[in-house]
mmCIF file of C-alpha atoms and ligand atoms in Angstrom:
data_model
loop_
_atom_site.group_PDB
_atom_site.id
_atom_site.type_symbol
_atom_site.label_atom_id
_atom_site.label_comp_id
_atom_site.label_asym_id
_atom_site.label_seq_id
_atom_site.Cartn_x
_atom_site.Cartn_y
_atom_site.Cartn_z
ATOM 1 C CA LEU A 1 -30.234 37.069 16.016
ATOM 2 C CA ALA A 2 -26.646 36.055 16.531
ATOM 3 C CA LYS A 3 -27.748 33.733 19.282
ATOM 4 C CA THR A 4 -30.341 32.014 17.109
ATOM 5 C CA VAL A 5 -27.891 31.523 14.289
ATOM 6 C CA SER A 6 -25.235 30.019 16.471
ATOM 7 C CA ARG A 7 -27.751 27.795 18.224
ATOM 8 C CA ASN A 8 -29.013 26.544 14.887
ATOM 9 C CA GLN A 9 -25.491 25.937 13.732
ATOM 10 C CA PHE A 10 -24.761 24.099 16.921
ATOM 11 C CA GLN A 11 -27.816 21.909 16.494
ATOM 12 C CA PHE A 12 -26.846 21.249 12.919
ATOM 13 C CA TYR A 13 -23.362 20.332 14.079
ATOM 14 C CA VAL A 14 -24.678 17.956 16.746
ATOM 15 C CA ALA A 15 -27.017 16.352 14.229
ATOM 16 C CA SER A 16 -24.245 15.792 11.715
ATOM 17 C CA VAL A 17 -21.803 14.434 14.283
ATOM 18 C CA ASP A 18 -24.570 12.165 15.466
ATOM 19 C CA SER A 19 -25.260 10.797 12.006
ATOM 20 C CA GLU A 20 -21.539 10.420 11.360
ATOM 21 C CA MET A 21 -21.240 8.399 14.555
ATOM 22 C CA ARG A 22 -24.137 6.215 13.545
ATOM 23 C CA GLU A 23 -22.652 5.694 10.121
ATOM 24 C CA ARG A 24 -19.342 4.716 11.648
ATOM 25 C CA LYS A 25 -20.998 2.304 14.078
ATOM 26 C CA GLN A 26 -22.847 0.734 11.176
ATOM 27 C CA MET A 27 -19.637 0.415 9.171
ATOM 28 C CA GLU A 28 -17.921 -1.267 12.113
ATOM 29 C CA LYS A 29 -20.681 -3.875 12.161
ATOM 30 C CA ASP A 30 -20.627 -4.276 8.393
ATOM 31 C CA LEU A 31 -16.848 -4.788 8.416
ATOM 32 C CA HIS A 32 -17.208 -7.804 10.669
ATOM 33 C CA GLN A 33 -19.625 -9.329 8.168
ATOM 34 C CA ALA A 34 -17.785 -8.301 5.023
ATOM 35 C CA LEU A 35 -15.269 -11.138 5.054
ATOM 36 C CA LEU A 36 -17.940 -13.803 5.578
ATOM 37 C CA ASN A 37 -20.091 -12.236 2.872
ATOM 38 C CA ASN A 38 -17.246 -12.241 0.333
ATOM 39 C CA GLU A 39 -17.419 -8.493 -0.145
ATOM 40 C CA PHE A 40 -13.657 -7.999 -0.451
ATOM 41 C CA HIS A 41 -11.373 -8.504 -3.395
ATOM 42 C CA ILE A 42 -7.801 -7.568 -4.156
ATOM 43 C CA VAL A 43 -6.325 -5.629 -7.068
ATOM 44 C CA PHE A 44 -2.751 -5.356 -8.322
ATOM 45 C CA GLN A 45 -0.683 -2.364 -9.386
ATOM 46 C CA PRO A 46 2.606 -2.961 -11.220
ATOM 47 C CA GLN A 47 5.960 -1.704 -9.995
ATOM 48 C CA ILE A 48 8.426 -0.838 -12.734
ATOM 49 C CA ASP A 49 12.170 -1.338 -12.440
ATOM 50 C CA TYR A 50 13.825 1.679 -14.096
ATOM 51 C CA LYS A 51 17.072 -0.186 -14.697
ATOM 52 C CA ASN A 52 15.746 -2.398 -17.475
ATOM 53 C CA HIS A 53 12.109 -1.331 -17.666
ATOM 54 C CA THR A 54 10.587 -4.551 -16.492
ATOM 55 C CA ILE A 55 7.736 -5.216 -14.123
ATOM 56 C CA ILE A 56 9.445 -6.380 -10.967
ATOM 57 C CA GLY A 57 6.389 -6.728 -8.842
ATOM 58 C CA ALA A 58 2.977 -5.503 -7.866
ATOM 59 C CA GLU A 59 1.378 -3.906 -4.862
ATOM 60 C CA VAL A 60 -1.700 -5.695 -3.598
ATOM 61 C CA LEU A 61 -4.537 -3.331 -2.682
ATOM 62 C CA LEU A 62 -7.757 -4.199 -0.933
ATOM 63 C CA ARG A 63 -11.185 -3.315 -2.339
ATOM 64 C CA TRP A 64 -14.520 -3.401 -0.531
ATOM 65 C CA VAL A 65 -17.783 -3.274 -2.433
ATOM 66 C CA HIS A 66 -20.460 -2.793 0.186
ATOM 67 C CA PRO A 67 -23.821 -4.437 -0.660
ATOM 68 C CA THR A 68 -25.791 -1.185 -0.378
ATOM 69 C CA ARG A 69 -23.213 1.611 -0.274
ATOM 70 C CA GLY A 70 -21.094 0.329 -3.135
ATOM 71 C CA PHE A 71 -17.359 0.991 -3.346
ATOM 72 C CA ILE A 72 -15.816 2.293 -0.137
ATOM 73 C CA PRO A 73 -12.191 3.519 -0.378
ATOM 74 C CA PRO A 74 -9.624 1.781 1.860
ATOM 75 C CA ASP A 75 -8.575 5.139 3.301
ATOM 76 C CA ILE A 76 -12.073 5.251 4.828
ATOM 77 C CA PHE A 77 -12.569 1.679 6.036
ATOM 78 C CA ILE A 78 -9.020 0.559 6.949
ATOM 79 C CA PRO A 79 -8.753 2.966 9.935
ATOM 80 C CA ILE A 80 -12.127 1.703 11.201
ATOM 81 C CA ALA A 81 -11.061 -1.911 10.721
ATOM 82 C CA GLU A 82 -7.910 -1.081 12.698
ATOM 83 C CA ASP A 83 -9.960 0.400 15.518
ATOM 84 C CA ASN A 84 -12.335 -2.524 15.864
ATOM 85 C CA GLY A 85 -9.676 -5.157 15.320
ATOM 86 C CA SER A 86 -11.225 -6.667 12.193
ATOM 87 C CA ILE A 87 -8.079 -5.664 10.270
ATOM 88 C CA VAL A 88 -6.299 -8.745 11.646
ATOM 89 C CA GLY A 89 -8.709 -11.157 9.971
ATOM 90 C CA ILE A 90 -8.955 -8.985 6.881
ATOM 91 C CA GLY A 91 -5.177 -8.613 6.644
ATOM 92 C CA ASN A 92 -4.700 -12.366 6.953
ATOM 93 C CA TRP A 93 -7.213 -12.833 4.173
ATOM 94 C CA VAL A 94 -5.323 -10.379 1.928
ATOM 95 C CA LEU A 95 -2.071 -12.246 2.582
ATOM 96 C CA ASP A 96 -3.699 -15.581 1.788
ATOM 97 C CA GLN A 97 -5.311 -14.280 -1.410
ATOM 98 C CA ALA A 98 -2.071 -12.675 -2.535
ATOM 99 C CA CYS A 99 -0.109 -15.904 -2.055
ATOM 100 C CA LYS A 100 -2.834 -17.880 -3.786
ATOM 101 C CA GLN A 101 -2.635 -15.560 -6.792
ATOM 102 C CA ALA A 102 1.173 -15.626 -6.810
ATOM 103 C CA ALA A 103 1.013 -19.423 -6.976
ATOM 104 C CA ILE A 104 -1.404 -19.309 -9.939
ATOM 105 C CA TRP A 105 0.899 -16.913 -11.814
ATOM 106 C CA GLN A 106 4.002 -18.922 -10.964
ATOM 107 C CA LYS A 107 2.409 -22.048 -12.448
ATOM 108 C CA LYS A 108 2.040 -20.051 -15.670
ATOM 109 C CA GLY A 109 5.702 -19.052 -15.513
ATOM 110 C CA HIS A 110 5.272 -15.519 -14.182
ATOM 111 C CA CYS A 111 7.214 -15.101 -10.977
ATOM 112 C CA ILE A 112 5.975 -11.804 -9.630
ATOM 113 C CA LYS A 113 6.896 -10.317 -6.300
ATOM 114 C CA LEU A 114 3.821 -9.130 -4.428
ATOM 115 C CA ALA A 115 3.841 -6.365 -1.839
ATOM 116 C CA ILE A 116 1.111 -6.326 0.779
ATOM 117 C CA ASN A 117 0.284 -3.507 3.174
ATOM 118 C CA LEU A 118 0.732 -4.499 6.778
ATOM 119 C CA SER A 119 -1.260 -2.491 9.283
ATOM 120 C CA ALA A 120 0.323 -1.314 12.534
ATOM 121 C CA VAL A 121 -2.223 -3.470 14.327
ATOM 122 C CA GLN A 122 -1.006 -6.547 12.444
ATOM 123 C CA LEU A 123 2.600 -5.633 13.155
ATOM 124 C CA ARG A 124 1.825 -5.631 16.877
ATOM 125 C CA ASP A 125 0.522 -9.203 16.662
ATOM 126 C CA THR A 126 3.293 -11.418 18.024
ATOM 127 C CA THR A 127 2.418 -14.303 15.697
ATOM 128 C CA ILE A 128 2.486 -12.306 12.461
ATOM 129 C CA ASP A 129 5.942 -13.573 11.394
ATOM 130 C CA LYS A 130 4.917 -17.188 11.874
ATOM 131 C CA HIS A 131 1.630 -16.520 10.155
ATOM 132 C CA ILE A 132 3.406 -15.090 7.107
ATOM 133 C CA LYS A 133 5.779 -18.037 7.032
ATOM 134 C CA ASP A 134 2.913 -20.549 7.256
ATOM 135 C CA THR A 135 0.854 -18.849 4.564
ATOM 136 C CA LEU A 136 3.807 -18.807 2.170
ATOM 137 C CA ALA A 137 4.393 -22.511 2.861
ATOM 138 C CA LYS A 138 0.709 -23.323 2.375
ATOM 139 C CA HIS A 139 0.835 -21.904 -1.157
ATOM 140 C CA HIS A 140 4.392 -23.094 -1.899
ATOM 141 C CA ILE A 141 5.645 -19.548 -2.434
ATOM 142 C CA GLU A 142 9.295 -18.714 -1.852
ATOM 143 C CA PRO A 143 9.693 -15.826 0.618
ATOM 144 C CA GLN A 144 11.598 -13.654 -1.872
ATOM 145 C CA TYR A 145 8.312 -13.222 -3.735
ATOM 146 C CA LEU A 146 6.718 -11.380 -0.847
ATOM 147 C CA GLU A 147 7.247 -7.893 0.495
ATOM 148 C CA VAL A 148 5.496 -6.162 3.386
ATOM 149 C CA GLU A 149 4.853 -2.422 3.395
ATOM 150 C CA ILE A 150 4.597 -0.633 6.701
ATOM 151 C CA THR A 151 4.068 3.031 7.512
ATOM 152 C CA GLU A 152 6.182 5.187 9.779
ATOM 153 C CA THR A 153 3.169 5.980 11.917
ATOM 154 C CA GLY A 154 2.677 2.253 12.232
ATOM 155 C CA VAL A 155 5.979 1.665 13.967
ATOM 156 C CA MET A 156 5.935 4.784 16.143
ATOM 157 C CA GLU A 157 4.074 3.289 19.069
ATOM 158 C CA ASP A 158 6.614 0.661 19.914
ATOM 159 C CA VAL A 159 9.736 1.008 17.830
ATOM 160 C CA SER A 160 11.766 -1.774 19.431
ATOM 161 C CA LYS A 161 8.871 -4.203 19.068
ATOM 162 C CA ALA A 162 8.467 -3.226 15.417
ATOM 163 C CA ILE A 163 12.195 -3.745 14.852
ATOM 164 C CA SER A 164 12.160 -7.240 16.286
ATOM 165 C CA THR A 165 9.027 -8.263 14.371
ATOM 166 C CA LEU A 166 10.402 -6.869 11.119
ATOM 167 C CA ASN A 167 13.673 -8.638 11.779
ATOM 168 C CA SER A 168 12.003 -12.002 12.117
ATOM 169 C CA ILE A 169 9.966 -11.358 8.975
ATOM 170 C CA LYS A 170 13.196 -10.482 7.150
ATOM 171 C CA ASP A 171 15.055 -13.437 8.631
ATOM 172 C CA HIS A 172 12.566 -15.602 6.875
ATOM 173 C CA GLY A 173 13.481 -14.003 3.526
ATOM 174 C CA VAL A 174 10.522 -11.643 3.081
ATOM 175 C CA SER A 175 11.547 -8.084 2.177
ATOM 176 C CA THR A 176 10.296 -4.930 3.856
ATOM 177 C CA ALA A 177 9.385 -1.458 2.637
ATOM 178 C CA ILE A 178 8.501 1.779 4.356
ATOM 179 C CA ASP A 179 5.351 3.226 2.799
ATOM 180 C CA ASP A 180 4.263 6.853 2.344
ATOM 181 C CA PHE A 181 7.725 8.034 3.281
ATOM 182 C CA GLY A 182 7.878 11.681 4.234
ATOM 183 C CA THR A 183 4.353 11.873 5.623
ATOM 184 C CA GLY A 184 3.362 11.204 9.199
ATOM 185 C CA TYR A 185 5.866 11.631 11.967
ATOM 186 C CA SER A 186 8.926 10.967 9.878
ATOM 187 C CA SER A 187 12.082 10.638 11.758
ATOM 188 C CA LEU A 188 15.283 10.101 9.874
ATOM 189 C CA SER A 189 16.635 7.967 12.674
ATOM 190 C CA TYR A 190 13.950 5.354 11.924
ATOM 191 C CA LEU A 191 15.420 4.877 8.495
ATOM 192 C CA LYS A 192 18.636 3.828 10.143
ATOM 193 C CA LYS A 193 17.084 1.792 12.935
ATOM 194 C CA LEU A 194 14.379 -0.080 11.061
ATOM 195 C CA PRO A 195 15.232 -3.262 9.184
ATOM 196 C CA ILE A 196 13.883 -2.160 5.811
ATOM 197 C CA ASP A 197 14.973 -2.769 2.240
ATOM 198 C CA LYS A 198 13.004 -0.162 0.372
ATOM 199 C CA VAL A 199 11.670 3.363 0.736
ATOM 200 C CA LYS A 200 8.437 4.379 -0.982
ATOM 201 C CA ILE A 201 8.288 8.113 -1.680
ATOM 202 C CA ASP A 202 4.761 9.265 -0.930
ATOM 203 C CA LYS A 203 2.652 10.216 -3.938
ATOM 204 C CA GLN A 204 1.924 13.659 -2.520
ATOM 205 C CA PHE A 205 5.518 14.689 -3.293
ATOM 206 C CA VAL A 206 5.479 13.101 -6.740
ATOM 207 C CA HIS A 207 2.253 14.793 -7.783
ATOM 208 C CA ASP A 208 3.781 18.294 -8.170
ATOM 209 C CA LEU A 209 7.324 17.068 -8.559
ATOM 210 C CA LEU A 210 7.938 19.216 -11.651
ATOM 211 C CA ILE A 211 5.827 22.175 -10.531
ATOM 212 C CA ASP A 212 6.626 22.754 -6.890
ATOM 213 C CA GLU A 213 10.292 23.350 -6.083
ATOM 214 C CA ASP A 214 9.829 22.176 -2.504
ATOM 215 C CA ASP A 215 8.548 18.838 -3.737
ATOM 216 C CA THR A 216 11.470 18.575 -6.146
ATOM 217 C CA SER A 217 13.866 19.136 -3.246
ATOM 218 C CA ILE A 218 12.124 16.601 -1.043
ATOM 219 C CA VAL A 219 12.122 13.932 -3.734
ATOM 220 C CA ASN A 220 15.803 14.579 -4.534
ATOM 221 C CA ALA A 221 16.680 14.367 -0.873
ATOM 222 C CA VAL A 222 14.788 11.126 -0.274
ATOM 223 C CA ILE A 223 16.434 9.496 -3.297
ATOM 224 C CA GLN A 224 19.880 10.621 -2.121
ATOM 225 C CA LEU A 225 19.272 9.552 1.444
ATOM 226 C CA SER A 226 17.974 6.134 0.408
ATOM 227 C CA LYS A 227 21.006 5.602 -1.783
ATOM 228 C CA SER A 228 23.425 6.609 0.957
ATOM 229 C CA LEU A 229 21.773 4.131 3.289
ATOM 230 C CA HIS A 230 21.873 1.413 0.598
ATOM 231 C CA LEU A 231 18.107 1.167 0.433
ATOM 232 C CA LYS A 232 16.077 0.739 -2.743
ATOM 233 C CA VAL A 233 13.838 3.669 -3.532
ATOM 234 C CA ILE A 234 10.510 3.661 -5.364
ATOM 235 C CA ALA A 235 8.290 6.605 -6.286
ATOM 236 C CA GLU A 236 4.546 6.226 -5.764
ATOM 237 C CA GLY A 237 1.905 8.032 -7.792
ATOM 238 C CA VAL A 238 3.889 8.436 -11.018
ATOM 239 C CA GLU A 239 1.314 9.794 -13.464
ATOM 240 C CA THR A 240 3.306 11.294 -16.355
ATOM 241 C CA GLU A 241 6.193 10.503 -18.652
ATOM 242 C CA GLU A 242 7.905 13.716 -17.495
ATOM 243 C CA GLN A 243 7.798 12.609 -13.881
ATOM 244 C CA GLU A 244 9.256 9.250 -14.863
ATOM 245 C CA ALA A 245 12.057 10.892 -16.868
ATOM 246 C CA TYR A 246 12.946 13.132 -13.954
ATOM 247 C CA LEU A 247 12.938 10.272 -11.445
ATOM 248 C CA VAL A 248 15.107 8.151 -13.740
ATOM 249 C CA SER A 249 17.564 11.033 -14.196
ATOM 250 C CA ARG A 250 17.846 11.309 -10.417
ATOM 251 C CA GLY A 251 18.609 7.630 -10.009
ATOM 252 C CA CYS A 252 15.299 6.540 -8.522
ATOM 253 C CA ASP A 253 15.227 2.717 -8.735
ATOM 254 C CA MET A 254 11.567 2.076 -9.404
ATOM 255 C CA GLY A 255 8.190 3.638 -10.041
ATOM 256 C CA GLN A 256 4.539 2.865 -9.478
ATOM 257 C CA GLY A 257 1.502 4.835 -10.567
ATOM 258 C CA TYR A 258 -1.341 5.484 -12.984
ATOM 259 C CA PHE A 259 1.181 6.254 -15.742
ATOM 260 C CA TYR A 260 1.820 2.498 -15.890
ATOM 261 C CA SER A 261 -1.485 1.134 -14.672
ATOM 262 C CA ARG A 262 -4.212 1.676 -12.135
ATOM 263 C CA PRO A 263 -4.613 -1.127 -9.626
ATOM 264 C CA VAL A 264 -6.493 -3.842 -11.572
ATOM 265 C CA PRO A 265 -7.937 -7.331 -10.975
ATOM 266 C CA ALA A 266 -5.687 -10.376 -11.480
ATOM 267 C CA ASP A 267 -6.703 -11.234 -15.046
ATOM 268 C CA GLU A 268 -6.249 -7.655 -16.222
ATOM 269 C CA PHE A 269 -2.882 -7.521 -14.489
ATOM 270 C CA LEU A 270 -1.716 -10.599 -16.360
ATOM 271 C CA THR A 271 -2.824 -9.077 -19.669
ATOM 272 C CA TYR A 272 -0.867 -5.925 -18.801
ATOM 273 C CA LEU A 273 2.165 -7.973 -17.830
ATOM 274 C CA LEU A 274 2.178 -9.919 -21.099
ATOM 275 C CA ALA A 275 1.722 -6.765 -23.204
ATOM 276 C CA TYR A 276 4.442 -4.951 -21.259
ATOM 277 C CA ASP A 277 6.914 -7.831 -21.646
ATOM 278 C CA LYS A 278 6.188 -8.064 -25.355
ATOM 279 C CA LYS A 279 6.642 -4.310 -25.867
ATOM 280 C CA ASN A 280 9.978 -4.352 -24.074
ATOM 281 C CA THR A 281 11.239 -7.492 -25.763
ATOM 282 C CA GLU A 282 10.579 -5.843 -29.123
ATOM 283 C CA LYS A 283 12.296 -2.652 -27.988
ATOM 284 C CA ASN A 284 15.420 -4.588 -27.018
ATOM 285 C CA VAL A 285 15.677 -6.567 -30.256
HETATM 286 P P1 C2E B 301 -0.793 2.928 -0.142
HETATM 287 O O1 C2E B 301 -0.331 1.621 0.401
HETATM 288 O O2 C2E B 301 0.138 4.061 -0.085
HETATM 289 O O3 C2E B 301 -1.247 2.605 -1.641
HETATM 290 C C1 C2E B 301 -1.080 3.480 -2.707
HETATM 291 C C2 C2E B 301 -2.358 4.211 -3.020
HETATM 292 O O4 C2E B 301 -2.119 5.132 -4.077
HETATM 293 C C3 C2E B 301 -3.482 3.296 -3.518
HETATM 294 O O5 C2E B 301 -4.716 3.839 -3.066
HETATM 295 C C4 C2E B 301 -3.360 3.442 -5.040
HETATM 296 O O6 C2E B 301 -4.560 3.133 -5.719
HETATM 297 C C5 C2E B 301 -3.029 4.904 -5.134
HETATM 298 N N1 C2E B 301 -2.315 5.237 -6.380
HETATM 299 C C6 C2E B 301 -1.483 4.471 -7.105
HETATM 300 N N2 C2E B 301 -0.977 5.128 -8.164
HETATM 301 C C7 C2E B 301 -1.506 6.371 -8.120
HETATM 302 C C8 C2E B 301 -1.359 7.534 -8.959
HETATM 303 O O7 C2E B 301 -0.643 7.551 -9.947
HETATM 304 N N3 C2E B 301 -2.061 8.634 -8.572
HETATM 305 C C9 C2E B 301 -2.866 8.651 -7.472
HETATM 306 N N4 C2E B 301 -3.509 9.785 -7.176
HETATM 307 N N5 C2E B 301 -3.022 7.570 -6.663
HETATM 308 C C10 C2E B 301 -2.348 6.442 -6.993
HETATM 309 P P2 C2E B 301 -5.849 2.914 -2.453
HETATM 310 O O8 C2E B 301 -5.898 1.623 -3.179
HETATM 311 O O9 C2E B 301 -7.074 3.752 -2.377
HETATM 312 O O10 C2E B 301 -5.329 2.609 -1.002
HETATM 313 C C11 C2E B 301 -5.185 3.630 -0.051
HETATM 314 C C12 C2E B 301 -4.459 3.136 1.164
HETATM 315 O O11 C2E B 301 -5.237 2.153 1.861
HETATM 316 C C13 C2E B 301 -3.140 2.436 0.855
HETATM 317 O O12 C2E B 301 -2.145 3.391 0.598
HETATM 318 C C14 C2E B 301 -2.932 1.662 2.143
HETATM 319 O O13 C2E B 301 -2.415 2.488 3.142
HETATM 320 C C15 C2E B 301 -4.355 1.277 2.500
HETATM 321 N N6 C2E B 301 -4.597 -0.119 2.055
HETATM 322 C C16 C2E B 301 -5.012 -0.594 0.848
HETATM 323 N N7 C2E B 301 -5.085 -1.944 0.853
HETATM 324 C C17 C2E B 301 -4.700 -2.336 2.099
HETATM 325 C C18 C2E B 301 -4.561 -3.621 2.750
HETATM 326 O O14 C2E B 301 -4.751 -4.713 2.173
HETATM 327 N N8 C2E B 301 -4.150 -3.601 4.067
HETATM 328 C C19 C2E B 301 -3.892 -2.443 4.722
HETATM 329 N N9 C2E B 301 -3.492 -2.511 6.005
HETATM 330 N N10 C2E B 301 -3.992 -1.233 4.139
HETATM 331 C C20 C2E B 301 -4.389 -1.185 2.858
HETATM 332 MG MG1 MG B 302 1.345 0.572 0.200
HETATM 333 MG MG1 MG B 303 1.876 4.674 -0.101
HETATM 334 MG MG1 MG B 304 -1.184 5.638 1.807
#
């Protein structure tokens, strides 16, 4: 009996791996088409400055609505797009769309700094710094209105290459942030070596910040460390007022999360921005 069971399980396993492979292959193909078919759009999530409670910027996040499968989360399709190289075209599109939107908002008098996620694959592209510079120029956006977010895992492969690319991006006036800090193969020495302006505390540590003592310690340590190294520090995944209060009391510079807003389309973001400004102007009167 044991033999039969394990054989059946094995066959089941093979069948499911097989269908997973097929699904992945299909998604790889679909990703190549997605840009041409206009299946992507970007959304914006505000970043709040805790010093004066203003919106200092927004993170730009990519959304893919597949024609038959519907919404597919970026955590699923980005790694596949990185593997098949389509992330370069997709990433360039995100950058272009972000700058285009920044220009529209600037014309209305809202100068918002936008942060885009830069994949490790994009960071390895030797023309990325020039590409960023050209895209900013195309949309008449000053470089101080753009930030690039990179992950630690992203720079691991070739640290010296990442340093030089980030340096030329920074030389142009674009700021840099390290995303999901504390996850992946964190090495404290990278914080010192990498030309970055900002540390983003990963949301996994913020989630149980007031429940799990280990998370409290980690968050405290990252804030302290960032301050000692003269880096700005932002908490991701802030979902409650209590988390915000704690982060503020610890001297965290900024916050981002559902407590303020989910990532939303451009028009909704502008509505949020106007309401937020109004609320805070009234508070300060
Ligand atoms: P990330 O850059 O760390 O982005 C933050 C993620 O946390 C986003 O997930 C956001 O929707 C989510 N989030 C924000 N606030 C909260 C909160 O309060 N609670 C919780 N539970 N989650 C919150 P999203 O949009 O699903 O993106 C996932 C990841 O996909 C991003 O993580 C980033 O690594 C990647 N990604 C998204 N857009 C792009 C892109 O344009 N290019 C590249 N290369 N990667 C992207
Ligand atoms: Mg990010
Ligand atoms: Mg993150
Ligand atoms: Mg992430």
